[in-house]
Amino acid sequence: MEHSTDNPMIREFCAASTATQNSGEEYETPEQWLGFANACYECKSYAEALTAFVRYIQHGTATSVVYIRMGDTLFHLEYFEEALMAYEQAIQLDAANTYPVNYKGNVLYRLGRYEQASLAFQKAIRLEPQQAIFHYNRGLALTGLEHYEEALVAFQIAIRLDPQDANVYNGAGNCLYRLQRYELALMAYEEATYREYNQATFHYNRGKVLAFLDRYEEALVAFGQAIKLQPTDVQSRICQAEVLYSMQCYAEAVVAYQDALSIDPSNAEIYQKLGFVLHRFNRPLEAIAAYERAIELNPLTPVYVDMGHVYYDLENYYEALVAYKQALQLDPFNAEAYFGKGNILREIACEREAYDAYTQAVQIDPLFAPARFWREHMQLRLKIPDRGRWSVVPRQRVIRKRPQSLVPMHTPKRLRFFPALFSLDSRA
């Protein structure tokens, strides 16, 4: 079967082929181009391999195997759309071959097309139902779709077929974590670390569950092992700092955040969390400096709110009021900012304005107890008649750590939370 440059995938790379030949050398036969392409691929010279595969397909008879190898080359070069086309060509030439079907799913997964990826993996499973990797990959795609129960079933099948694959236990642990089955998730992560101890991701995930279960000492050990295996991992250092905060080891938490900033000095989230701990550690001026740096990098409502709390505790009411107003400009429905504004107005004897600010906070969040208390207090002082209960449907207030968070952080005025990212393992 002859192939011309009418194929858009081939045409796209033909222009570059003359520039990436082996020192300008031309091969006379398609077989020579194919041999050169395979040699380049084995040496991981993927750009040269791609050029040679294009030349072979232009002049030779391309088989499914050639398109598979070309798809693998494009995959390594992160030309995912083109790799998808190559695998589809391979499937057309050999529909019973599960390799291009599975790798088509991998490419779709990398492109974030989880539904299509799941269908591709299902097709591979129909062709070879005893291949554990196909069930594992389908589990990843279903996890991407947030179909955690189905994904867990896929991972369980993969475990039965290949009980020694640590990645499958990790995938199952991720699903169990999302399903809030924390003890089972911990068991899954422990199985993963037992089978592959030198994988930092497994220790990190195990540490997240241990921290959620308030087993802080064990969580510190897990995060420490993750950092040892991957010293540049910022997220493990952030989680380590949050655990130290929960243990009231504030000085150590500050050091952990500073270590994270030495790796990622442009991370606004770390500066915000550092400022929070410094405030709790009674180092308010350093906390303000950290918040100002966070605002320079990424001005977000919670940072202005936290900075307002520091100024309020310092009795710098003007600066605190400015911070809360900045927060409300970014998010007019932030109950905590209205509450902070009300506190300042109450301190400077603007009682009616304070009452209005507390009222705004309660309207936004009817379960915000401190705001409700001060609103009722100001209402009695100002002798404002009670007009009945709020008609707003209460929003469920979190009183314990959510699965998406690691540990609670406390402002001087109320309970609040910092979310910590949760990394899902993926293997293409």
Short mmCIF file of C-alpha atoms in Angstrom, two decimals:
data_model
loop_
_atom_site.label_atom_id
_atom_site.label_comp_id
_atom_site.label_asym_id
_atom_site.label_seq_id
_atom_site.Cartn_x
_atom_site.Cartn_y
_atom_site.Cartn_z
CA MET A 1 0.00 0.00 0.00
CA GLU A 2 1.58 3.28 -1.12
CA HIS A 3 1.18 6.38 1.06
CA SER A 4 1.42 9.92 -0.22
CA THR A 5 1.69 13.28 1.50
CA ASP A 6 -2.11 13.57 1.29
CA ASN A 7 -2.09 12.11 4.80
CA PRO A 8 -2.15 15.25 7.03
CA MET A 9 -0.03 13.60 9.72
CA ILE A 10 2.70 12.82 7.21
CA ARG A 11 2.44 16.20 5.48
CA GLU A 12 2.90 18.02 8.80
CA PHE A 13 6.30 16.48 9.43
CA CYS A 14 7.60 16.30 5.86
CA ALA A 15 8.71 19.93 5.94
CA ALA A 16 11.00 19.20 8.87
CA SER A 17 12.36 15.93 7.53
CA THR A 18 15.16 17.36 5.39
CA ALA A 19 16.51 19.37 8.31
CA THR A 20 16.72 16.42 10.69
CA GLN A 21 18.26 13.76 8.49
CA ASN A 22 21.42 12.00 9.58
CA SER A 23 23.86 14.75 8.51
CA GLY A 24 21.99 15.11 5.23
CA GLU A 25 22.37 11.42 4.36
CA GLU A 26 19.71 10.00 2.00
CA TYR A 27 18.79 6.32 2.08
CA GLU A 28 17.93 4.61 -1.19
CA THR A 29 15.30 2.10 -0.06
CA PRO A 30 12.33 2.16 2.33
CA GLU A 31 13.93 -0.68 4.29
CA GLN A 32 16.98 1.49 4.96
CA TRP A 33 14.75 4.30 6.25
CA LEU A 34 12.91 1.83 8.46
CA GLY A 35 16.16 0.43 9.86
CA PHE A 36 17.44 3.94 10.54
CA ALA A 37 14.10 4.87 12.21
CA ASN A 38 14.19 1.85 14.51
CA ALA A 39 17.82 2.51 15.42
CA CYS A 40 17.05 6.14 16.27
CA TYR A 41 14.06 5.06 18.35
CA GLU A 42 16.13 2.58 20.35
CA CYS A 43 18.70 5.33 21.00
CA LYS A 44 15.83 7.64 22.10
CA SER A 45 16.59 10.06 19.26
CA TYR A 46 12.90 10.53 18.71
CA ALA A 47 13.01 13.55 16.38
CA GLU A 48 15.30 11.73 13.94
CA ALA A 49 13.22 8.56 14.30
CA LEU A 50 10.07 10.49 13.43
CA THR A 51 11.63 11.90 10.26
CA ALA A 52 12.76 8.43 9.19
CA PHE A 53 9.33 6.87 9.85
CA VAL A 54 7.72 9.62 7.75
CA ARG A 55 10.17 8.91 4.90
CA TYR A 56 9.47 5.18 5.12
CA ILE A 57 5.69 5.67 5.05
CA GLN A 58 6.02 7.99 2.07
CA HIS A 59 7.94 5.43 0.02
CA GLY A 60 7.19 2.04 1.51
CA THR A 61 4.40 -0.30 2.57
CA ALA A 62 3.41 0.67 6.10
CA THR A 63 2.21 -2.07 8.42
CA SER A 64 0.42 -1.84 11.75
CA VAL A 65 3.75 -2.33 13.52
CA VAL A 66 5.25 0.70 11.74
CA TYR A 67 2.33 2.92 12.72
CA ILE A 68 2.57 1.64 16.31
CA ARG A 69 6.26 2.54 16.47
CA MET A 70 5.54 5.91 14.89
CA GLY A 71 2.75 6.49 17.43
CA ASP A 72 5.17 5.64 20.26
CA THR A 73 7.68 8.12 18.82
CA LEU A 74 5.08 10.87 18.63
CA PHE A 75 3.96 10.02 22.17
CA HIS A 76 7.51 10.47 23.48
CA LEU A 77 7.69 13.81 21.66
CA GLU A 78 4.34 14.76 23.26
CA TYR A 79 2.63 15.19 19.88
CA PHE A 80 -0.47 13.56 21.31
CA GLU A 81 -3.00 14.39 18.60
CA GLU A 82 -0.65 13.05 15.93
CA ALA A 83 0.13 9.97 18.05
CA LEU A 84 -3.61 9.32 18.27
CA MET A 85 -3.85 9.37 14.47
CA ALA A 86 -0.94 6.92 14.18
CA TYR A 87 -2.50 4.45 16.65
CA GLU A 88 -5.84 4.68 14.83
CA GLN A 89 -4.05 3.84 11.57
CA ALA A 90 -2.51 0.83 13.29
CA ILE A 91 -5.91 -0.30 14.57
CA GLN A 92 -7.38 -0.07 11.07
CA LEU A 93 -4.61 -2.33 9.77
CA ASP A 94 -4.80 -4.84 12.67
CA ALA A 95 -8.00 -4.57 14.69
CA ALA A 96 -7.12 -7.55 16.91
CA ASN A 97 -3.89 -6.00 18.23
CA THR A 98 -4.51 -4.64 21.74
CA TYR A 99 -1.30 -2.59 21.90
CA PRO A 100 -2.50 0.35 19.75
CA VAL A 101 -5.94 0.19 21.37
CA ASN A 102 -4.41 0.51 24.84
CA TYR A 103 -2.06 3.27 23.79
CA LYS A 104 -4.88 5.11 22.07
CA GLY A 105 -6.55 5.12 25.49
CA ASN A 106 -3.32 6.38 27.08
CA VAL A 107 -3.15 9.29 24.64
CA LEU A 108 -6.80 10.17 25.23
CA TYR A 109 -6.13 10.06 28.98
CA ARG A 110 -3.19 12.45 28.60
CA LEU A 111 -5.45 14.78 26.59
CA GLY A 112 -8.02 14.75 29.39
CA ARG A 113 -10.64 12.92 27.31
CA TYR A 114 -11.46 10.45 30.04
CA GLU A 115 -14.74 9.16 28.63
CA GLN A 116 -13.13 8.26 25.30
CA ALA A 117 -10.12 6.80 27.10
CA SER A 118 -12.39 4.57 29.18
CA LEU A 119 -14.08 3.29 26.00
CA ALA A 120 -10.70 2.53 24.44
CA PHE A 121 -9.59 0.58 27.50
CA GLN A 122 -12.91 -1.29 27.51
CA LYS A 123 -12.23 -2.36 23.93
CA ALA A 124 -8.77 -3.57 24.92
CA ILE A 125 -10.33 -5.52 27.82
CA ARG A 126 -12.81 -7.20 25.45
CA LEU A 127 -9.89 -8.33 23.29
CA GLU A 128 -7.71 -9.48 26.23
CA PRO A 129 -9.68 -9.58 29.50
CA GLN A 130 -6.79 -11.11 31.46
CA GLN A 131 -4.46 -8.13 31.00
CA ALA A 132 -4.28 -6.38 34.36
CA ILE A 133 -2.84 -3.17 32.86
CA PHE A 134 -6.00 -2.60 30.80
CA HIS A 135 -8.19 -2.74 33.91
CA TYR A 136 -5.74 -0.48 35.74
CA ASN A 137 -5.79 2.07 32.93
CA ARG A 138 -9.57 1.98 32.80
CA GLY A 139 -9.58 2.61 36.55
CA LEU A 140 -7.48 5.73 36.00
CA ALA A 141 -9.84 7.00 33.30
CA LEU A 142 -12.87 6.40 35.55
CA THR A 143 -11.06 8.20 38.37
CA GLY A 144 -10.61 11.15 36.03
CA LEU A 145 -14.38 11.07 35.48
CA GLU A 146 -14.89 10.94 39.28
CA HIS A 147 -16.69 7.60 38.94
CA TYR A 148 -14.90 6.29 42.00
CA GLU A 149 -17.01 3.19 42.69
CA GLU A 150 -16.57 1.93 39.12
CA ALA A 151 -12.88 2.82 39.18
CA LEU A 152 -12.45 0.88 42.42
CA VAL A 153 -13.99 -2.21 40.79
CA ALA A 154 -11.54 -1.88 37.89
CA PHE A 155 -8.58 -1.60 40.27
CA GLN A 156 -9.80 -4.62 42.26
CA ILE A 157 -9.92 -6.72 39.07
CA ALA A 158 -6.40 -5.55 38.21
CA ILE A 159 -5.21 -6.57 41.68
CA ARG A 160 -6.67 -10.06 41.25
CA LEU A 161 -4.90 -10.41 37.91
CA ASP A 162 -1.58 -8.93 39.08
CA PRO A 163 -1.33 -8.71 42.88
CA GLN A 164 2.28 -7.47 42.78
CA ASP A 165 1.66 -4.20 40.90
CA ALA A 166 2.08 -1.40 43.46
CA ASN A 167 0.50 1.23 41.20
CA VAL A 168 -2.84 -0.59 41.26
CA TYR A 169 -2.98 -0.48 45.07
CA ASN A 170 -2.19 3.22 44.91
CA GLY A 171 -5.01 3.79 42.42
CA ALA A 172 -7.42 1.87 44.65
CA GLY A 173 -6.26 3.94 47.62
CA ASN A 174 -7.01 7.15 45.73
CA CYS A 175 -10.58 5.99 45.06
CA LEU A 176 -11.11 4.90 48.65
CA TYR A 177 -9.82 8.27 49.85
CA ARG A 178 -12.29 10.10 47.61
CA LEU A 179 -15.06 7.80 48.86
CA GLN A 180 -14.08 8.75 52.45
CA ARG A 181 -13.14 5.17 53.37
CA TYR A 182 -9.96 6.32 55.02
CA GLU A 183 -8.90 3.21 56.91
CA LEU A 184 -9.24 1.12 53.74
CA ALA A 185 -7.38 3.79 51.77
CA LEU A 186 -4.54 3.60 54.30
CA MET A 187 -4.38 -0.17 53.90
CA ALA A 188 -4.19 0.21 50.12
CA TYR A 189 -1.37 2.76 50.31
CA GLU A 190 0.51 0.55 52.74
CA GLU A 191 0.25 -2.33 50.27
CA ALA A 192 1.65 -0.01 47.58
CA THR A 193 4.61 1.12 49.72
CA TYR A 194 5.30 -2.48 50.75
CA ARG A 195 5.63 -3.53 47.10
CA GLU A 196 7.49 -0.44 45.89
CA TYR A 197 9.04 1.38 48.82
CA ASN A 198 11.07 3.82 46.73
CA GLN A 199 8.06 5.52 45.14
CA ALA A 200 7.62 8.96 46.73
CA THR A 201 3.98 9.32 45.61
CA PHE A 202 2.91 6.31 47.68
CA HIS A 203 4.46 7.72 50.88
CA TYR A 204 2.90 11.12 50.19
CA ASN A 205 -0.56 9.60 49.75
CA ARG A 206 -0.13 7.49 52.87
CA GLY A 207 0.91 10.58 54.80
CA LYS A 208 -2.23 12.44 53.68
CA VAL A 209 -4.52 9.73 55.08
CA LEU A 210 -2.53 9.43 58.32
CA ALA A 211 -2.76 13.18 58.83
CA PHE A 212 -6.49 13.12 58.23
CA LEU A 213 -6.81 10.39 60.83
CA ASP A 214 -4.86 12.59 63.29
CA ARG A 215 -1.94 10.16 63.34
CA TYR A 216 0.50 13.03 63.03
CA GLU A 217 3.72 11.36 64.09
CA GLU A 218 3.27 8.62 61.49
CA ALA A 219 2.27 11.21 58.89
CA LEU A 220 5.51 13.12 59.51
CA VAL A 221 7.50 9.95 58.92
CA ALA A 222 5.62 9.31 55.66
CA PHE A 223 6.12 12.86 54.37
CA GLY A 224 9.77 12.73 55.45
CA GLN A 225 10.27 9.57 53.39
CA ALA A 226 8.58 11.19 50.39
CA ILE A 227 10.91 14.18 50.68
CA LYS A 228 13.93 11.89 51.04
CA LEU A 229 12.99 10.07 47.84
CA GLN A 230 12.06 13.27 45.98
CA PRO A 231 13.84 16.26 47.60
CA THR A 232 12.29 18.80 45.20
CA ASP A 233 8.71 17.79 46.02
CA VAL A 234 7.10 21.00 47.27
CA GLN A 235 3.72 19.49 48.15
CA SER A 236 5.19 16.99 50.61
CA ARG A 237 6.97 19.85 52.39
CA ILE A 238 3.72 21.85 52.55
CA CYS A 239 1.90 18.87 54.07
CA GLN A 240 4.77 18.31 56.47
CA ALA A 241 4.47 21.93 57.62
CA GLU A 242 0.71 21.59 58.09
CA VAL A 243 1.17 18.50 60.25
CA LEU A 244 3.76 20.34 62.35
CA TYR A 245 1.28 23.18 62.76
CA SER A 246 -1.37 20.74 63.96
CA MET A 247 1.12 19.44 66.50
CA GLN A 248 1.69 23.07 67.61
CA CYS A 249 5.31 22.86 66.50
CA TYR A 250 5.17 26.35 65.04
CA ALA A 251 8.89 27.00 64.71
CA GLU A 252 9.37 23.73 62.85
CA ALA A 253 6.37 24.51 60.62
CA VAL A 254 7.92 27.87 59.69
CA VAL A 255 11.16 26.11 58.74
CA ALA A 256 9.25 23.58 56.60
CA TYR A 257 7.44 26.35 54.72
CA GLN A 258 10.72 28.21 54.20
CA ASP A 259 12.26 25.00 52.82
CA ALA A 260 9.34 24.74 50.39
CA LEU A 261 9.88 28.37 49.32
CA SER A 262 13.55 27.67 48.67
CA ILE A 263 12.37 25.19 46.02
CA ASP A 264 9.44 27.22 44.69
CA PRO A 265 9.98 30.90 45.57
CA SER A 266 7.05 32.07 43.41
CA ASN A 267 4.38 30.01 45.14
CA ALA A 268 1.80 32.40 46.61
CA GLU A 269 0.03 29.59 48.48
CA ILE A 270 3.15 28.87 50.55
CA TYR A 271 3.59 32.53 51.45
CA GLN A 272 -0.03 32.67 52.60
CA LYS A 273 0.36 29.59 54.78
CA LEU A 274 3.69 30.85 56.12
CA GLY A 275 2.02 34.12 57.06
CA PHE A 276 -0.72 32.23 58.85
CA VAL A 277 1.74 30.24 60.96
CA LEU A 278 3.84 33.33 61.71
CA HIS A 279 0.71 35.08 62.94
CA ARG A 280 -0.10 32.14 65.20
CA PHE A 281 3.54 32.10 66.34
CA ASN A 282 3.17 35.76 67.44
CA ARG A 283 5.42 37.15 64.71
CA PRO A 284 2.89 39.56 63.16
CA LEU A 285 5.24 41.80 61.19
CA GLU A 286 6.81 38.80 59.46
CA ALA A 287 3.31 37.47 58.82
CA ILE A 288 2.31 40.73 57.11
CA ALA A 289 5.45 40.60 54.96
CA ALA A 290 4.58 37.04 53.90
CA TYR A 291 1.00 38.06 53.05
CA GLU A 292 2.21 41.06 51.04
CA ARG A 293 4.47 38.77 49.03
CA ALA A 294 1.56 36.37 48.43
CA ILE A 295 -0.55 39.29 47.18
CA GLU A 296 2.23 40.39 44.82
CA LEU A 297 2.27 36.91 43.33
CA ASN A 298 -1.48 36.23 43.32
CA PRO A 299 -3.95 38.63 44.97
CA LEU A 300 -6.68 36.40 46.41
CA THR A 301 -9.50 37.12 48.82
CA PRO A 302 -8.33 34.75 51.63
CA VAL A 303 -4.92 36.45 51.74
CA TYR A 304 -6.45 39.89 52.25
CA VAL A 305 -8.74 38.44 54.93
CA ASP A 306 -5.84 36.84 56.78
CA MET A 307 -3.81 40.05 56.56
CA GLY A 308 -6.79 41.94 57.93
CA HIS A 309 -6.82 39.62 60.95
CA VAL A 310 -3.17 40.40 61.67
CA TYR A 311 -3.73 44.16 61.47
CA TYR A 312 -6.82 43.79 63.67
CA ASP A 313 -4.83 41.99 66.37
CA LEU A 314 -2.21 44.77 66.15
CA GLU A 315 -5.06 47.30 66.57
CA ASN A 316 -4.10 48.87 63.25
CA TYR A 317 -7.76 49.27 62.39
CA TYR A 318 -7.35 51.45 59.30
CA GLU A 319 -5.00 48.95 57.61
CA ALA A 320 -7.26 46.07 58.64
CA LEU A 321 -10.33 47.80 57.20
CA VAL A 322 -8.49 48.41 53.92
CA ALA A 323 -7.54 44.71 53.74
CA TYR A 324 -11.13 43.57 54.34
CA LYS A 325 -12.44 46.00 51.73
CA GLN A 326 -9.89 44.66 49.23
CA ALA A 327 -11.13 41.16 49.98
CA LEU A 328 -14.75 42.20 49.40
CA GLN A 329 -13.87 43.85 46.10
CA LEU A 330 -12.55 40.49 44.93
CA ASP A 331 -15.36 38.47 46.51
CA PRO A 332 -18.49 40.41 47.57
CA PHE A 333 -19.90 37.25 49.19
CA ASN A 334 -17.09 36.54 51.64
CA ALA A 335 -18.69 36.23 55.08
CA GLU A 336 -15.38 36.29 56.95
CA ALA A 337 -14.42 39.64 55.43
CA TYR A 338 -17.74 41.16 56.49
CA PHE A 339 -17.23 39.71 59.97
CA GLY A 340 -13.76 41.26 60.22
CA LYS A 341 -15.12 44.56 58.96
CA GLY A 342 -17.84 44.40 61.61
CA ASN A 343 -15.27 43.79 64.35
CA ILE A 344 -13.33 46.93 63.40
CA LEU A 345 -16.42 49.09 63.13
CA ARG A 346 -17.52 47.86 66.56
CA GLU A 347 -14.10 48.70 68.02
CA ILE A 348 -14.26 52.28 66.71
CA ALA A 349 -17.85 52.69 68.00
CA CYS A 350 -19.55 52.67 64.58
CA GLU A 351 -22.20 50.38 66.00
CA ARG A 352 -24.87 50.70 63.31
CA GLU A 353 -22.31 50.07 60.56
CA ALA A 354 -20.94 47.13 62.56
CA TYR A 355 -24.43 45.67 62.84
CA ASP A 356 -24.89 45.99 59.07
CA ALA A 357 -21.57 44.21 58.44
CA TYR A 358 -22.47 41.35 60.80
CA THR A 359 -25.86 41.12 59.11
CA GLN A 360 -24.18 40.76 55.72
CA ALA A 361 -21.98 37.97 57.10
CA VAL A 362 -25.00 36.09 58.50
CA GLN A 363 -26.98 36.54 55.29
CA ILE A 364 -24.12 34.96 53.35
CA ASP A 365 -23.48 32.21 55.92
CA PRO A 366 -26.34 31.68 58.41
CA LEU A 367 -24.27 29.12 60.32
CA PHE A 368 -21.41 31.53 61.01
CA ALA A 369 -21.76 31.49 64.82
CA PRO A 370 -19.43 34.40 65.78
CA ALA A 371 -21.16 36.68 63.29
CA ARG A 372 -24.57 35.64 64.59
CA PHE A 373 -23.48 36.30 68.18
CA TRP A 374 -22.22 39.82 67.50
CA ARG A 375 -25.16 40.66 65.27
CA GLU A 376 -27.58 39.73 68.07
CA HIS A 377 -25.44 41.63 70.59
CA MET A 378 -25.45 44.76 68.44
CA GLN A 379 -29.14 44.34 67.77
CA LEU A 380 -29.86 44.49 71.52
CA ARG A 381 -27.58 47.49 72.02
CA LEU A 382 -29.17 49.39 69.15
CA LYS A 383 -32.69 48.18 70.09
CA ILE A 384 -33.35 47.00 66.53
CA PRO A 385 -36.54 44.90 66.34
CA ASP A 386 -36.12 41.26 65.32
CA ARG A 387 -37.81 40.70 61.96
CA GLY A 388 -37.84 36.92 62.22
CA ARG A 389 -35.60 34.16 61.01
CA TRP A 390 -33.53 34.38 57.88
CA SER A 391 -35.17 32.88 54.85
CA VAL A 392 -31.79 31.95 53.40
CA VAL A 393 -31.22 28.18 53.22
CA PRO A 394 -28.27 27.46 55.54
CA ARG A 395 -25.08 26.25 53.90
CA GLN A 396 -23.54 23.20 55.54
CA ARG A 397 -20.64 24.43 57.65
CA VAL A 398 -17.58 22.23 57.82
CA ILE A 399 -16.69 21.44 61.42
CA ARG A 400 -14.11 18.76 60.64
CA LYS A 401 -11.40 18.35 58.07
CA ARG A 402 -12.72 17.70 54.61
CA PRO A 403 -11.24 14.95 52.43
CA GLN A 404 -9.72 17.64 50.19
CA SER A 405 -7.91 19.24 53.15
CA LEU A 406 -5.15 18.08 55.38
CA VAL A 407 -5.33 19.92 58.69
CA PRO A 408 -7.41 22.78 60.13
CA MET A 409 -5.87 26.19 60.50
CA HIS A 410 -7.20 28.64 63.12
CA THR A 411 -7.51 32.40 62.73
CA PRO A 412 -7.79 34.40 65.94
CA LYS A 413 -11.54 34.71 65.34
CA ARG A 414 -12.85 31.46 63.89
CA LEU A 415 -12.13 28.04 62.44
CA ARG A 416 -11.03 27.86 58.81
CA PHE A 417 -9.30 25.46 56.46
CA PHE A 418 -6.48 25.37 53.96
CA PRO A 419 -6.97 22.90 51.11
CA ALA A 420 -4.00 20.74 50.19
CA LEU A 421 -3.69 19.22 46.74
CA PHE A 422 -4.14 15.50 46.36
CA SER A 423 -2.04 13.91 43.65
CA LEU A 424 -3.50 10.98 41.76
CA ASP A 425 -1.08 8.48 40.34
CA SER A 426 -1.20 8.05 36.59
CA ARG A 427 0.85 5.74 34.47
CA ALA A 428 0.69 5.98 30.68
#
